Amino acid sequence: MKQLNGYLQSWLEAYDSRTHRGTGQTPKRRYEDCKESKCHLTAEELKEIFLWEETRTVRKTSVIEVEGNTYDVDSFLRGKKIKIRFNSYDLSYIQVWKDEERFPDAKPAELRNQSHSKVSQMGHEDTPETPVSSYLEQIKKQQDEEKRRELGTTRFASLKEKQTVGGVDHD
């Protein structure tokens, strides 16, 4: 993992210092130029952005089903198509929407599954280990070489020799 993080860091540094054709600036420069105008989202706002959305039809009994779980919803919505929004890792909380209007959250009547089946499948996939691509290795080497050039070839032994002249230390 440490090696992969090193490759990623090198790739990011190479990408951030390459001029973009469309903007004429490097991503790093562009970010620094607009840093002050960036808006920062709260944790709640981020959660809202990443909620999954699906459509359901409310049964005559004011119930919907999601991933084998049943939920009670507002009786006004019987027989109507609604949009539900939820965190795929926590099916105990389901937002209910109809025509861009938010209704009271669905209440779990029977909660058999805590997370969406697609999330469960993603977590159990076996990903074969493959060697790091030569492309990443090349970028890492280029970044290391560039850092060496930037730092120069400072020889600390020669610095110490310059400081001590005739056996007297000039610190």
N, CA and C of each residue as an Amber inpcrd file, in Angstrom:
protein
   513
   0.8250000  -1.1840000   0.0000000   0.0000000   0.0000000   0.0000000
   0.8750000   1.2560000   0.0000000   1.9790000   1.1850000   0.7540000
   2.8810000   2.3310000   0.8220000   3.4410000   2.6450000  -0.5690000
   3.7840000   1.5920000  -1.3110000   4.3270000   1.7740000  -2.6610000
   3.2690000   2.3940000  -3.5740000   2.0300000   1.9200000  -3.4650000
   0.9470000   2.4610000  -4.2850000   0.7170000   3.9310000  -3.9620000
   0.7500000   4.2890000  -2.6810000   0.5940000   5.6920000  -2.2940000
   1.7170000   6.5490000  -2.8600000   2.9240000   5.9940000  -2.8930000
   4.0560000   6.7170000  -3.4870000   3.8440000   6.9680000  -4.9630000
   3.3500000   5.9380000  -5.6710000   3.0640000   6.0920000  -7.0980000
   1.9580000   7.1230000  -7.3250000   0.9220000   7.0520000  -6.4940000
  -0.1810000   8.0050000  -6.6280000   0.3140000   9.4260000  -6.3990000
   1.1210000   9.6290000  -5.3820000   1.6520000  10.9610000  -5.0860000
   2.4690000  11.4870000  -6.2580000   3.2900000  10.6220000  -6.8500000
   4.1030000  11.0370000  -8.0010000   3.2220000  11.4000000  -9.1830000
   2.1970000  10.5830000  -9.4230000   1.2920000  10.8560000 -10.5410000
   0.5800000  12.1870000 -10.3230000   0.1040000  12.4250000  -9.0940000
  -0.5930000  13.6780000  -8.7960000   0.3150000  14.8870000  -8.9860000
   1.5530000  14.7730000  -8.5400000   2.4920000  15.8860000  -8.7000000
   2.7530000  16.1610000 -10.1750000   2.8970000  15.0960000 -10.9710000
   3.1160000  15.2740000 -12.4100000   1.8870000  15.9070000 -13.0570000
   0.7160000  15.4320000 -12.6900000  -0.5270000  15.9580000 -13.2610000
  -0.7200000  17.4210000 -12.8700000  -0.5010000  17.7320000 -11.6030000
  -0.7200000  19.0960000 -11.1130000   0.2400000  20.1170000 -11.7070000
   1.3750000  19.6680000 -12.2210000   2.3460000  20.6220000 -12.7660000
   2.3310000  20.6830000 -14.2910000   1.4150000  19.9590000 -14.9220000
   1.3020000  19.9640000 -16.3780000   0.2410000  20.9890000 -16.7980000
   0.5770000  21.8640000 -17.7590000  -0.3490000  22.9050000 -18.2100000
  -1.5160000  22.2880000 -18.9770000  -2.7220000  22.6920000 -18.5950000
  -3.9460000  22.2110000 -19.2350000  -4.2060000  23.0290000 -20.4930000
  -4.5010000  22.3520000 -21.5960000  -4.7250000  23.0600000 -22.8650000
  -5.9120000  24.0180000 -22.8060000  -6.9760000  23.6140000 -22.1560000
  -8.1870000  24.4310000 -22.1200000  -8.0640000  25.6950000 -21.2870000
  -7.3540000  25.6030000 -20.1640000  -7.2520000  26.7560000 -19.2630000
  -5.9340000  27.5050000 -19.4040000  -4.9370000  26.8460000 -19.9680000
  -3.6210000  27.4740000 -20.0910000  -2.8900000  27.5660000 -18.7600000
  -3.3880000  26.8660000 -17.7470000  -2.7830000  26.8800000 -16.4210000
  -2.6110000  25.4490000 -15.9230000  -1.7190000  25.2950000 -14.9660000
  -1.5990000  23.9890000 -14.3230000  -2.7410000  23.8680000 -13.3110000
  -3.1940000  22.6440000 -13.0160000  -4.2390000  22.4920000 -11.9960000
  -3.8360000  23.1050000 -10.6550000  -2.5660000  22.9830000 -10.3040000
  -2.0920000  23.5460000  -9.0390000  -2.2600000  25.0630000  -9.0160000
  -1.8660000  25.7570000 -10.0890000  -1.9830000  27.2120000 -10.1870000
  -3.4580000  27.6150000 -10.1640000  -4.2750000  26.8970000 -10.9070000
  -5.7050000  27.2090000 -10.9800000  -6.3560000  27.0770000  -9.5980000
  -5.9790000  26.0380000  -8.8770000  -6.5060000  25.8430000  -7.5270000
  -6.0880000  26.9900000  -6.6140000  -4.8220000  27.3500000  -6.6570000
  -4.3260000  28.4220000  -5.7940000  -4.9760000  29.7580000  -6.1350000
  -5.2520000  30.0050000  -7.4210000  -5.8790000  31.2640000  -7.8290000
  -7.3060000  31.3990000  -7.3180000  -8.0100000  30.2760000  -7.1680000
  -9.4140000  30.3890000  -6.7480000  -9.6450000  29.8170000  -5.3520000
  -8.5940000  29.6360000  -4.5860000  -8.6920000  29.0440000  -3.2530000
  -9.6520000  29.8230000  -2.3470000  -9.5970000  31.1540000  -2.4170000
 -10.4260000  31.9700000  -1.5360000 -11.9100000  31.8480000  -1.8590000
 -12.2440000  31.6050000  -3.1190000 -13.6530000  31.5780000  -3.5030000
 -14.2810000  30.1970000  -3.3460000 -13.5420000  29.2300000  -2.8740000
 -14.0740000  27.8790000  -2.7080000 -15.0740000  27.8520000  -1.5610000
 -16.1570000  27.1200000  -1.7800000 -17.1040000  26.9340000  -0.6920000
 -16.7810000  25.5960000  -0.0220000 -16.9920000  25.5410000   1.2520000
 -16.7140000  24.3250000   2.0020000 -18.0370000  23.7310000   2.4550000
 -18.2090000  22.4540000   2.1930000 -19.4430000  21.7770000   2.5460000
 -19.3230000  21.1330000   3.9180000 -20.4450000  21.1090000   4.6190000
 -20.4810000  20.4300000   5.9090000 -20.5950000  18.9280000   5.6700000
 -20.3880000  18.1580000   6.7130000 -20.5170000  16.6990000   6.6130000
 -21.9430000  16.3280000   6.2060000 -22.9290000  17.0310000   6.7380000
 -24.3330000  16.7580000   6.3890000 -24.5970000  17.0150000   4.9080000
 -24.0690000  18.1240000   4.3920000 -24.2570000  18.4440000   2.9710000
 -23.6040000  17.3890000   2.0850000 -22.4410000  16.9150000   2.4910000
 -21.7780000  15.8600000   1.7240000 -22.5890000  14.5710000   1.7400000
 -23.1500000  14.2290000   2.8990000 -23.9940000  13.0280000   2.9810000
 -25.1720000  13.1460000   2.0210000 -25.8020000  14.3070000   1.9880000
 -26.9520000  14.5320000   1.1050000 -26.5800000  14.3510000  -0.3660000
 -25.4210000  14.8380000  -0.7330000 -24.9780000  14.7630000  -2.1240000
 -24.8350000  13.3180000  -2.5820000 -24.3690000  12.4440000  -1.6910000
 -24.0630000  11.0710000  -2.0810000 -25.1770000  10.0670000  -1.7890000
 -26.3640000  10.5420000  -1.4380000 -27.4760000   9.6190000  -1.2390000
 -27.8760000   8.9990000  -2.5710000 -28.2230000   7.7270000  -2.5400000
 -28.7290000   7.0560000  -3.7350000 -30.1960000   7.4210000  -3.8980000
 -30.6710000   7.3780000  -5.1280000 -32.0650000   7.7240000  -5.3990000
 -32.7100000   6.6360000  -6.2470000 -33.9160000   6.2370000  -5.8650000
 -34.6810000   5.2440000  -6.6190000 -36.1430000   5.6610000  -6.6260000
 -36.9050000   5.0710000  -7.5460000 -38.3380000   5.3470000  -7.6510000
 -39.1100000   4.1400000  -7.1250000 -40.1770000   4.3930000  -6.3950000
 -41.0430000   3.3400000  -5.8720000 -42.4950000   3.7720000  -6.0400000
 -43.3840000   2.7940000  -6.0960000 -44.8170000   3.0670000  -6.0630000
 -45.3150000   2.6400000  -4.6920000 -46.0150000   3.5480000  -4.0180000
 -46.5150000   3.2710000  -2.6710000 -47.7320000   2.3600000  -2.7820000
 -47.7250000   1.2750000  -2.0150000 -48.8470000   0.3310000  -2.0050000
 -50.0700000   0.9690000  -1.3410000 -51.2100000   0.3160000  -1.5230000
 -52.4620000   0.8050000  -0.9310000 -52.4000000   0.8240000   0.5930000
 -51.4810000   0.0570000   1.1380000 -51.3260000  -0.0070000   2.5940000
 -50.3150000   1.0220000   3.1110000 -49.9140000   1.9730000   2.2510000
 -48.9370000   3.0290000   2.5820000 -47.5630000   2.4520000   2.9090000
 -47.1900000   1.4150000   2.1840000 -45.9210000   0.7330000   2.4200000
 -45.1020000   0.7250000   1.1320000 -43.7830000   0.8450000   1.2830000
 -42.8650000   0.6420000   0.1570000 -41.8660000  -0.4400000   0.5670000
 -41.2110000  -1.0130000  -0.4320000 -40.2000000  -2.0250000  -0.1660000
 -38.8880000  -1.5920000  -0.8000000 -37.8170000  -1.7580000  -0.0310000
 -36.4720000  -1.4380000  -0.5110000 -35.5420000  -2.5500000  -0.0350000
 -34.9680000  -3.2820000  -0.9660000 -33.9910000  -4.3310000  -0.6460000
 -34.5180000  -5.3310000   0.3830000 -35.7780000  -5.7380000   0.2350000
 -36.3570000  -6.7200000   1.1510000 -36.8720000  -6.1310000   2.4490000
 -36.6530000  -4.8560000   2.6660000 -37.1520000  -4.1660000   3.8580000
 -38.4800000  -3.5030000   3.5210000 -39.3630000  -3.4060000   4.5020000
 -40.6200000  -2.6860000   4.2920000 -40.6320000  -1.4390000   5.1730000
 -41.2380000  -0.3870000   4.6130000 -41.2740000   0.9170000   5.2830000
 -42.6740000   1.5020000   5.1830000 -43.1020000   2.1690000   6.2430000
 -44.3680000   2.8990000   6.2420000 -44.0980000   4.3190000   5.7770000
 -44.9790000   4.8260000   4.8820000 -44.8610000   6.2040000   4.4090000
 -46.1920000   6.9220000   4.6120000 -46.2030000   8.2110000   4.3970000
 -47.3930000   9.0440000   4.5530000 -48.5510000   8.4630000   3.7360000
 -49.7190000   8.3330000   4.3590000 -50.8790000   7.7250000   3.6890000
 -51.3530000   8.5410000   2.4850000 -51.0240000   9.8130000   2.4320000
 -51.3690000  10.6590000   1.2870000 -50.7470000  10.1130000  -0.0060000
 -49.6440000   9.3940000   0.1130000 -48.8870000   8.9300000  -1.0530000
 -49.3520000   7.5770000  -1.5910000 -50.4030000   6.9820000  -1.0340000
 -50.8910000   5.6750000  -1.4940000 -51.1070000   5.6640000  -3.0040000
 -50.5480000   4.6370000  -3.6510000 -50.7440000   4.4550000  -5.0860000
 -49.9230000   5.3940000  -5.9600000 -49.1490000   6.2680000  -5.3650000
 -48.3770000   7.2510000  -6.1410000 -46.9180000   6.8210000  -6.2810000
 -46.3120000   7.3030000  -7.3730000 -44.8760000   7.0820000  -7.5670000
 -44.1310000   8.1380000  -6.7770000 -43.1230000   7.6850000  -6.0650000
 -42.3130000   8.5940000  -5.2570000 -40.8390000   8.3420000  -5.5460000
 -40.0350000   9.2970000  -5.1500000 -38.5810000   9.1180000  -5.1890000
 -38.1340000   8.9140000  -3.7480000 -37.2450000   7.9630000  -3.5780000
 -36.6630000   7.7630000  -2.2550000 -35.1710000   8.0350000  -2.3510000
 -34.6250000   8.6000000  -1.3000000 -33.1840000   8.8780000  -1.2320000
 -32.6670000   8.2530000   0.0540000 -31.5110000   7.5680000  -0.0710000
 -31.0010000   6.8320000   1.0820000 -29.5010000   6.6250000   0.9970000
 -28.9190000   6.3790000   2.1640000 -27.5140000   6.0160000   2.2680000
 -27.4500000   4.5120000   2.0270000 -26.7170000   4.0960000   1.0120000
 -26.6730000   2.6840000   0.6370000 -26.0710000   1.7950000   1.7270000
 -25.3730000   2.3880000   2.6940000 -24.7820000   1.6240000   3.7920000
 -25.6780000   1.5740000   5.0250000 -26.7570000   2.3720000   5.0300000
 -27.6430000   2.4250000   6.1920000 -29.0850000   2.5820000   5.7230000
 -29.7780000   1.4660000   5.5620000 -31.1490000   1.4960000   5.0480000
 -32.1840000   1.7730000   6.1350000 -31.7540000   2.1470000   7.3220000
 -32.7150000   2.4720000   8.3780000 -33.2800000   3.8810000   8.1940000
 -32.6720000   4.6540000   7.3230000 -33.0780000   6.0470000   7.1020000
 -33.3720000   6.2420000   5.6170000 -34.6400000   6.5330000   5.2730000
 -35.0540000   6.7190000   3.8780000 -35.8340000   8.0280000   3.7580000
 -35.3520000   8.9220000   2.9040000 -36.0830000  10.1620000   2.6170000
 -37.1540000   9.8690000   1.5640000 -38.2720000  10.5690000   1.6510000
 -39.3800000  10.3900000   0.7080000 -39.6440000  11.7180000   0.0070000
 -39.6860000  11.6800000  -1.3380000 -39.9050000  12.8760000  -2.1490000
 -40.9910000  12.6050000  -3.1880000 -41.8300000  13.6020000  -3.4310000
 -42.8490000  13.5440000  -4.4890000 -42.8880000  14.9130000  -5.1460000
 -42.6080000  14.9540000  -6.4450000 -42.6260000  16.2190000  -7.2000000
 -41.7900000  17.3050000  -6.5180000 -40.5620000  16.9790000  -6.1760000
 -39.6100000  17.9100000  -5.5510000 -40.0320000  18.3810000  -4.1570000
 -41.0680000  17.7870000  -3.5840000 -41.4970000  18.1290000  -2.2280000
 -41.1050000  16.9870000  -1.2970000 -40.4930000  17.3370000  -0.1980000
 -40.0710000  16.3060000   0.7510000 -41.1950000  16.0000000   1.7310000
 -41.4180000  14.7160000   1.9420000 -42.4170000  14.2290000   2.8860000
 -41.6910000  13.6530000   4.1040000 -42.4380000  13.3190000   5.1510000
 -41.7780000  12.7020000   6.3100000 -41.0110000  11.4390000   5.8820000
 -39.8890000  11.2020000   6.5460000 -39.0690000  10.0350000   6.2170000
 -39.8590000   8.7430000   6.4060000 -39.5160000   7.7470000   5.5920000
 -40.1410000   6.4280000   5.7090000 -39.7020000   5.7990000   7.0270000
 -40.6480000   5.1430000   7.7000000 -40.3390000   4.4910000   8.9740000
 -40.1770000   2.9920000   8.7280000 -39.0580000   2.4240000   9.1600000
 -38.8570000   0.9840000   8.9450000 -39.9220000   0.1630000   9.6820000
 -40.6280000  -0.6840000   8.9390000 -41.5970000  -1.5960000   9.5450000
 -40.9210000  -2.9440000   9.7880000 -40.1490000  -3.3740000   8.8010000
 -39.3860000  -4.6190000   8.9290000 -38.0450000  -4.4080000   8.2400000
 -36.9820000  -4.4260000   9.0160000 -35.6440000  -4.1390000   8.5000000
 -34.8240000  -5.4330000   8.4820000 -34.7660000  -6.0730000   7.3270000
 -34.0170000  -7.3320000   7.1800000 -32.5730000  -7.0850000   6.7530000
 -32.3710000  -6.0490000   5.9510000 -31.0400000  -5.7530000   5.4130000
 -30.6210000  -4.3490000   5.8190000 -29.4180000  -4.2410000   6.3500000
 -28.9090000  -2.9460000   6.7910000 -28.3190000  -2.1210000   5.6580000
 -27.8470000  -2.8100000   4.5910000 -27.2260000  -2.0920000   3.4770000
 -27.7550000  -2.6250000   2.1500000 -27.5590000  -1.8460000   1.1120000
 -28.0080000  -2.2010000  -0.2330000 -27.2020000  -3.3920000  -0.7440000
 -27.8330000  -4.2730000  -1.5000000 -27.1540000  -5.4800000  -1.9930000
 -25.9850000  -5.1490000  -2.9130000 -26.0740000  -4.0570000  -3.6520000
 -24.9620000  -3.6790000  -4.5330000 -23.7310000  -3.2980000  -3.7250000
 -23.9230000  -2.7080000  -2.5700000 -22.8090000  -2.3610000  -1.6980000
 -22.1730000  -3.6410000  -1.1720000 -22.9880000  -4.6060000  -0.7690000
 -22.4790000  -5.8760000  -0.2590000 -21.6620000  -6.5930000  -1.3180000
 -22.1330000  -6.5710000  -2.5660000 -21.4130000  -7.2220000  -3.6610000
 -20.0800000  -6.5370000  -3.9010000 -20.0520000  -5.2190000  -3.8300000
 -18.8140000  -4.4810000  -4.0700000 -17.7630000  -4.8300000  -3.0290000
 -18.1820000  -5.0430000  -1.8040000 -17.2350000  -5.3320000  -0.7470000
 -16.6460000  -6.7240000  -0.8140000 -17.3100000  -7.6790000  -1.4980000
 -16.8470000  -9.0600000  -1.5280000 -16.1660000  -9.4490000  -2.8180000
 -16.0080000  -8.5250000  -3.7260000 -15.3500000  -8.8580000  -4.9860000
 -13.8850000  -9.1550000  -4.7300000 -13.4030000 -10.2030000  -5.3530000
 -11.9830000 -10.5150000  -5.2610000 -11.2730000  -9.8270000  -6.3990000
 -10.3820000  -8.9260000  -6.0590000  -9.6260000  -8.2290000  -7.0910000
  -8.2530000  -8.8550000  -7.1790000  -7.9170000  -9.3630000  -8.3460000
  -6.6120000  -9.9960000  -8.4810000  -5.5050000  -8.9650000  -8.3240000
  -4.4330000  -9.3840000  -7.6690000  -3.3020000  -8.4800000  -7.5060000
  -2.4940000  -8.4720000  -8.7830000  -2.2980000  -7.2790000  -9.3240000
  -1.5100000  -7.1420000 -10.5430000  -0.3180000  -6.2610000 -10.2420000
   0.7690000  -6.4530000 -10.9640000   1.9280000  -5.5980000 -10.7300000
   1.6110000  -4.1560000 -11.1140000   2.2700000  -3.2350000 -10.4520000
   2.0750000  -1.8170000 -10.7420000   2.5110000  -1.5570000 -12.1750000
   1.7260000  -0.7900000 -12.8810000   2.0300000  -0.5550000 -14.2930000
   3.3490000   0.1900000 -14.4590000   3.9750000  -0.0590000 -15.5730000
   5.2470000   0.6110000 -15.8460000   5.0400000   2.1160000 -15.9920000
   3.8290000   2.5210000 -16.3800000   3.5170000   3.9410000 -16.4930000
   3.6900000   4.6310000 -15.1380000   3.1340000   4.0180000 -14.0880000
   3.2570000   4.6100000 -12.7580000   4.7080000   4.6200000 -12.2950000
   5.4220000   3.5430000 -12.5940000   6.8370000   3.4950000 -12.2280000
   7.6120000   4.6060000 -12.9250000   7.2920000   4.8370000 -14.1990000
   7.9740000   5.8810000 -14.9670000   7.6970000   7.2570000 -14.3590000
   6.4530000   7.5250000 -14.0190000   6.0970000   8.8110000 -13.4120000
   6.8290000   8.9850000 -12.0840000   6.8670000   7.9200000 -11.2760000
   7.5600000   7.9870000  -9.9840000   9.0320000   8.3150000 -10.1870000
   9.6740000   7.6670000 -11.1470000  11.0910000   7.9330000 -11.4230000
  11.2950000   9.3770000 -11.8670000  10.4020000   9.8750000 -12.7420000
  10.5140000  11.2540000 -13.2200000  10.3760000  12.2410000 -12.0630000
   9.4250000  11.9860000 -11.1640000   9.2210000  12.8830000 -10.0280000
  10.4210000  12.8490000  -9.0830000  10.9440000  11.6560000  -8.8320000
  12.1270000  11.5450000  -7.9670000  13.3080000  12.2920000  -8.5750000
  13.4810000  12.1390000  -9.8900000  14.5770000  12.8120000 -10.5820000
  14.4020000  14.3270000 -10.5180000  13.1720000  14.7840000 -10.7090000
  12.9000000  16.2230000 -10.6640000  13.1790000  16.7860000  -9.2670000
  12.8180000  16.0460000  -8.2330000  13.0940000  16.4910000  -6.8610000
  14.5940000  16.5860000  -6.6200000  15.3440000  15.5910000  -7.1340000
  16.7980000  15.6230000  -6.9700000  17.3840000  16.8520000  -7.6510000
  16.8800000  17.1700000  -8.8550000  17.3770000  18.3520000  -9.5760000
  17.0520000  19.6240000  -8.8090000  15.8330000  19.7130000  -8.2820000
  15.4250000  20.9010000  -7.5310000  16.2830000  21.0870000  -6.2820000
  16.5640000  20.0010000  -5.6020000  17.3690000  20.0830000  -4.3850000
  18.8430000  20.2800000  -4.6920000  19.2350000  19.8980000  -5.8890000
  20.6370000  20.0200000  -6.2670000  21.4500000  18.8930000  -5.6660000
  22.7170000  18.9940000  -5.8290000  23.6000000  17.9490000  -5.2990000
  24.3710000  18.5050000  -4.1160000  23.6590000  18.7910000  -3.0690000
  24.2710000  19.3280000  -1.8600000  25.0790000  18.2230000  -1.1870000
  26.3410000  18.5150000  -0.9600000  27.2090000  17.5650000  -0.2660000
  27.4950000  18.1380000   1.1140000  26.9710000  17.4900000   2.1080000
  27.0920000  18.0050000   3.4630000  28.5280000  17.9720000   3.9760000
  29.3250000  17.0310000   3.4920000  30.7340000  16.9680000   3.9120000
  31.4590000  18.2310000   3.4760000  31.1800000  18.7110000   2.2620000
  31.8470000  19.9210000   1.7810000  31.3740000  21.1540000   2.5480000
  30.1190000  21.1590000   2.9940000  29.6270000  22.2750000   3.8010000
  30.3840000  22.3460000   5.1220000  30.6180000  21.2060000   5.7380000
  31.3350000  21.1570000   7.0090000  32.7780000  21.6300000   6.8240000
  33.4030000  21.2590000   5.6650000  34.7750000  21.6760000   5.3860000
  34.8680000  23.1900000   5.2570000  33.8620000  23.8210000   4.6420000
  33.8710000  25.2750000   4.4610000  33.7210000  26.0000000   5.7940000
  32.9860000  25.3830000   6.7300000  32.7500000  26.0250000   8.0170000
  33.9770000  25.9730000   8.9170000  34.7760000  24.9230000   8.7960000
  35.9720000  24.8190000   9.6310000  37.1940000  25.1360000   8.7960000
  37.8010000  26.2750000   9.0650000  39.0020000  26.6840000   8.3440000
  40.1500000  26.7120000   9.3450000  41.1780000  25.9590000   9.0500000
  42.3590000  25.9160000   9.9240000  42.0590000  25.3550000  11.2930000
  41.1130000  24.3970000  11.3600000  40.8170000  23.7430000  12.6280000
  39.8950000  24.5480000  13.5220000  39.4620000  25.7470000  13.0870000
  38.5720000  26.5790000  13.8970000  37.1680000  26.4900000  13.3070000
  36.2090000  26.1810000  14.1300000  34.8200000  26.0510000  13.6860000
  34.1920000  27.4380000  13.6230000  33.6060000  27.7930000  12.4600000
  33.0130000  29.1230000  12.2580000  31.4890000  29.0790000  12.2810000
  30.8790000  28.3320000  13.1500000  29.4110000  28.2340000  13.2290000
  28.8040000  29.4880000  13.7490000
